[in-house]
C-alpha positions as a Markdown table, in Angstrom:
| # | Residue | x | y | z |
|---|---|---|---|---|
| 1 | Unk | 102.8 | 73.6 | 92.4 |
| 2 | Unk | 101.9 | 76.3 | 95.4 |
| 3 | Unk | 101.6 | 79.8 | 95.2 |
| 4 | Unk | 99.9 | 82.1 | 96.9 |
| 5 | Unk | 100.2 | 85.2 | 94.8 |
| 6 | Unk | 101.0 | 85.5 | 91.0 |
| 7 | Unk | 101.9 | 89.1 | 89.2 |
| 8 | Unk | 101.7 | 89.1 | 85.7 |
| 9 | Unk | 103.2 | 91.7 | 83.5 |
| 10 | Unk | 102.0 | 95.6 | 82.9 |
| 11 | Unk | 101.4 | 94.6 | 79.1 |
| 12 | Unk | 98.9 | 92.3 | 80.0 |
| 13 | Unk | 97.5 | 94.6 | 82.9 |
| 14 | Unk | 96.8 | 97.0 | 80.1 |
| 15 | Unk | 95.2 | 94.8 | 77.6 |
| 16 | Unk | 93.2 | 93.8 | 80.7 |
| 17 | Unk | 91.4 | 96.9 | 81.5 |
| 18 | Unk | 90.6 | 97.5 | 77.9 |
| 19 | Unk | 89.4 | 93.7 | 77.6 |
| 20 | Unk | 87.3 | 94.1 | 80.7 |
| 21 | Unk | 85.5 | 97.5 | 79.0 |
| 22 | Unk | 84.7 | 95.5 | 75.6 |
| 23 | Unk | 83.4 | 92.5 | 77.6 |
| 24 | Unk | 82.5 | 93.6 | 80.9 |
| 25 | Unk | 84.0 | 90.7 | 82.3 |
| 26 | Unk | 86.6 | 90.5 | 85.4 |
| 27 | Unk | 90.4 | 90.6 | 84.8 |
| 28 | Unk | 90.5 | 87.2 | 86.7 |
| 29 | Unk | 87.9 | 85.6 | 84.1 |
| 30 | Unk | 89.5 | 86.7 | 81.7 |
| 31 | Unk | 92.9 | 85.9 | 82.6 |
| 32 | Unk | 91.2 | 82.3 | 82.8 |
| 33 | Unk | 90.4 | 82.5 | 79.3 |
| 34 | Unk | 93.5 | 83.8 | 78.4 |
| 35 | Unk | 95.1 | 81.1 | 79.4 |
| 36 | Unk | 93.5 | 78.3 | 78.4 |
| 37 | Unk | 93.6 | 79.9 | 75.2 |
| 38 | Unk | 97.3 | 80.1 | 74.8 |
| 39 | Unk | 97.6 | 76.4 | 76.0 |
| 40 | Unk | 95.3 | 76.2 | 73.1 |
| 41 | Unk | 98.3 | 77.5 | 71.4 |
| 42 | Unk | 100.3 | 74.6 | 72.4 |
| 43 | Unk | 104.0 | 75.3 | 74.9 |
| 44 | Unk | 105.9 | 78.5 | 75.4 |
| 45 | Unk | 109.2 | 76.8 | 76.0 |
| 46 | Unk | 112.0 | 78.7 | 76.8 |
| 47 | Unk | 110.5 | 82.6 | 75.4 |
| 48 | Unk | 112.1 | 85.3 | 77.9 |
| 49 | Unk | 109.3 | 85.6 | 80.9 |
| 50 | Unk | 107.7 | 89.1 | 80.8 |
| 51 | Unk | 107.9 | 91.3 | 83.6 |
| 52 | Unk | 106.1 | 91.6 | 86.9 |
| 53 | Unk | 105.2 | 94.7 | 86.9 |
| 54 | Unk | 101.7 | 94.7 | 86.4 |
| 55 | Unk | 97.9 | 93.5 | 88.7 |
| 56 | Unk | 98.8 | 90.9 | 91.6 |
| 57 | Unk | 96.2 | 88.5 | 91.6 |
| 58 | Unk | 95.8 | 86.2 | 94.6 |
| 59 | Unk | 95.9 | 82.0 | 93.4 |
| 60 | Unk | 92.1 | 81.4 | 94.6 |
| 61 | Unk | 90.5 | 84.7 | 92.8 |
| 62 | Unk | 92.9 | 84.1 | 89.8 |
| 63 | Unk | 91.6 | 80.5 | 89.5 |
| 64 | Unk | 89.1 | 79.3 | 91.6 |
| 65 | Unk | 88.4 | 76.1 | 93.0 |
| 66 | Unk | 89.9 | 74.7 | 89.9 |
| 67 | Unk | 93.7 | 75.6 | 90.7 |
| 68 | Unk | 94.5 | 72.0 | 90.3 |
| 69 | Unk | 93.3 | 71.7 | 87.1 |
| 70 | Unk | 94.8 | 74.4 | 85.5 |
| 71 | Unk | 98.1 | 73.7 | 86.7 |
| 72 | Unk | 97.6 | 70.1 | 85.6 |
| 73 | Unk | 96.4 | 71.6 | 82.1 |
| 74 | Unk | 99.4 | 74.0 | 82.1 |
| 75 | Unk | 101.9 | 70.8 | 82.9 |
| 76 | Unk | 100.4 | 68.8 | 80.2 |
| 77 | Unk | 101.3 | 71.5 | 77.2 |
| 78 | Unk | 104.9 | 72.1 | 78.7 |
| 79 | Unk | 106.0 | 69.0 | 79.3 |
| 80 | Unk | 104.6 | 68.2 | 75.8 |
| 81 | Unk | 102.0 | 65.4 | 77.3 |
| 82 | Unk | 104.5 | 63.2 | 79.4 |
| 83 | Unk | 107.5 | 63.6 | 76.9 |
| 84 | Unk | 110.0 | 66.0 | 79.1 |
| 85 | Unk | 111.3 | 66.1 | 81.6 |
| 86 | Unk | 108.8 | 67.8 | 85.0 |
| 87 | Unk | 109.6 | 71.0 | 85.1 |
| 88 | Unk | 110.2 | 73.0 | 88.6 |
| 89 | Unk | 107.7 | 74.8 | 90.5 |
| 90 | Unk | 108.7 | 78.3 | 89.8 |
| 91 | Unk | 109.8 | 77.3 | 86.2 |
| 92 | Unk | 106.1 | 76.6 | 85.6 |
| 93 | Unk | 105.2 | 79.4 | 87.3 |
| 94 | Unk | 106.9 | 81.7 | 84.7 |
| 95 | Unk | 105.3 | 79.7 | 82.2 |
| 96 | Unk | 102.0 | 80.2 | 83.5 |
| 97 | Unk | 103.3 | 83.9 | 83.6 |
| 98 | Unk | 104.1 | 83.5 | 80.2 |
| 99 | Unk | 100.3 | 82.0 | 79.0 |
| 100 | Unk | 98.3 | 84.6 | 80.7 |
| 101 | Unk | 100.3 | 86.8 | 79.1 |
| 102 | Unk | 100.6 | 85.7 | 75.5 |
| 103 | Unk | 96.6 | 84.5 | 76.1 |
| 104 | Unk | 95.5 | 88.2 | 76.9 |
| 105 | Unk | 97.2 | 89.7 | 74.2 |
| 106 | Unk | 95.3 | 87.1 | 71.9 |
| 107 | Unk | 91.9 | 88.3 | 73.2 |
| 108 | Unk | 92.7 | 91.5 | 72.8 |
| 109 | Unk | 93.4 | 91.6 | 69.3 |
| 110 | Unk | 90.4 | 88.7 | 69.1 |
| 111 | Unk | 87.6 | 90.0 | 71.5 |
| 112 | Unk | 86.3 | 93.4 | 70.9 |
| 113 | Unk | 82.9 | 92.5 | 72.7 |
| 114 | Unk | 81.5 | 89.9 | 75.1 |
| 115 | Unk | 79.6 | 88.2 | 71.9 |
| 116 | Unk | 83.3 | 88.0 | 69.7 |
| 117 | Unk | 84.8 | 86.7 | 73.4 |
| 118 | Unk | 81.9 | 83.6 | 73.5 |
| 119 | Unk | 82.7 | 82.7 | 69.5 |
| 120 | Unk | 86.0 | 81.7 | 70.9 |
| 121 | Unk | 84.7 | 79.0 | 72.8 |
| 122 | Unk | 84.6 | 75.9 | 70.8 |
| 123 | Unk | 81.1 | 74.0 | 70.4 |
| 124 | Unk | 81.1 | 70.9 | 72.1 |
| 125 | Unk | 80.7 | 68.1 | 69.4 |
């Protein structure tokens, strides 16, 4: 999957610069932990996409050098490890639409400072 520029929706936007005031970390961080931890979550499926109207981020700032493995991650939950069929490029771009978007909302309600954000992350066993 290839894109250049992704928007996600005003909702999320929102949450963002409230998110980024708690933590004092970037909207593309922590659109990075937003999604991973709605993949945490497991797949969106078929939920109605939310709307574009909201911060354009370009693919490298939103992900790094890592691109690949997020959108490997992100095909791994959806097509339920191997079990569906592979979904289309810009059908897994709405879902990825879909998990920074349910993933922000998360930390939102989660995160109210940049300690709460790091007791997300799970200890390495």
């Amino acid at each position: 999957m290839h894109y250049s520029k992704l928007r996600i929706s005003s909702d999320a936007t929102s949450k963002l610069r409230f998110l980024r005031q708690r933590t004092g970390l970037t909207p593309n961080l922590l659109c990075r932990i937003g999604l991973m931890t709605s993949l945490e979550e497991g797949p969106i499926g078929n939920v109605p996409p939310p709307d574009e109207e909201g911060s354009e981020f370009n693919s490298y700032t939103l992900t790094g050098e890592h691109g690949a493995l997020y959108v490997a991650l992100l095909r791994w939950v959806e097509e339920r490890e191997g079990k569906e069929a592979r979904l289309a490029d810009d059908e897994l771009l709405t879902r990825l639409r879909g998990h920074i978007h349910r993933g922000v909302g998360t930390l939102s309600v989660r995160a109210k400072s940049g300690t709460e954000l790091l007791s997300l992350i799970p200890v390495a066993a």
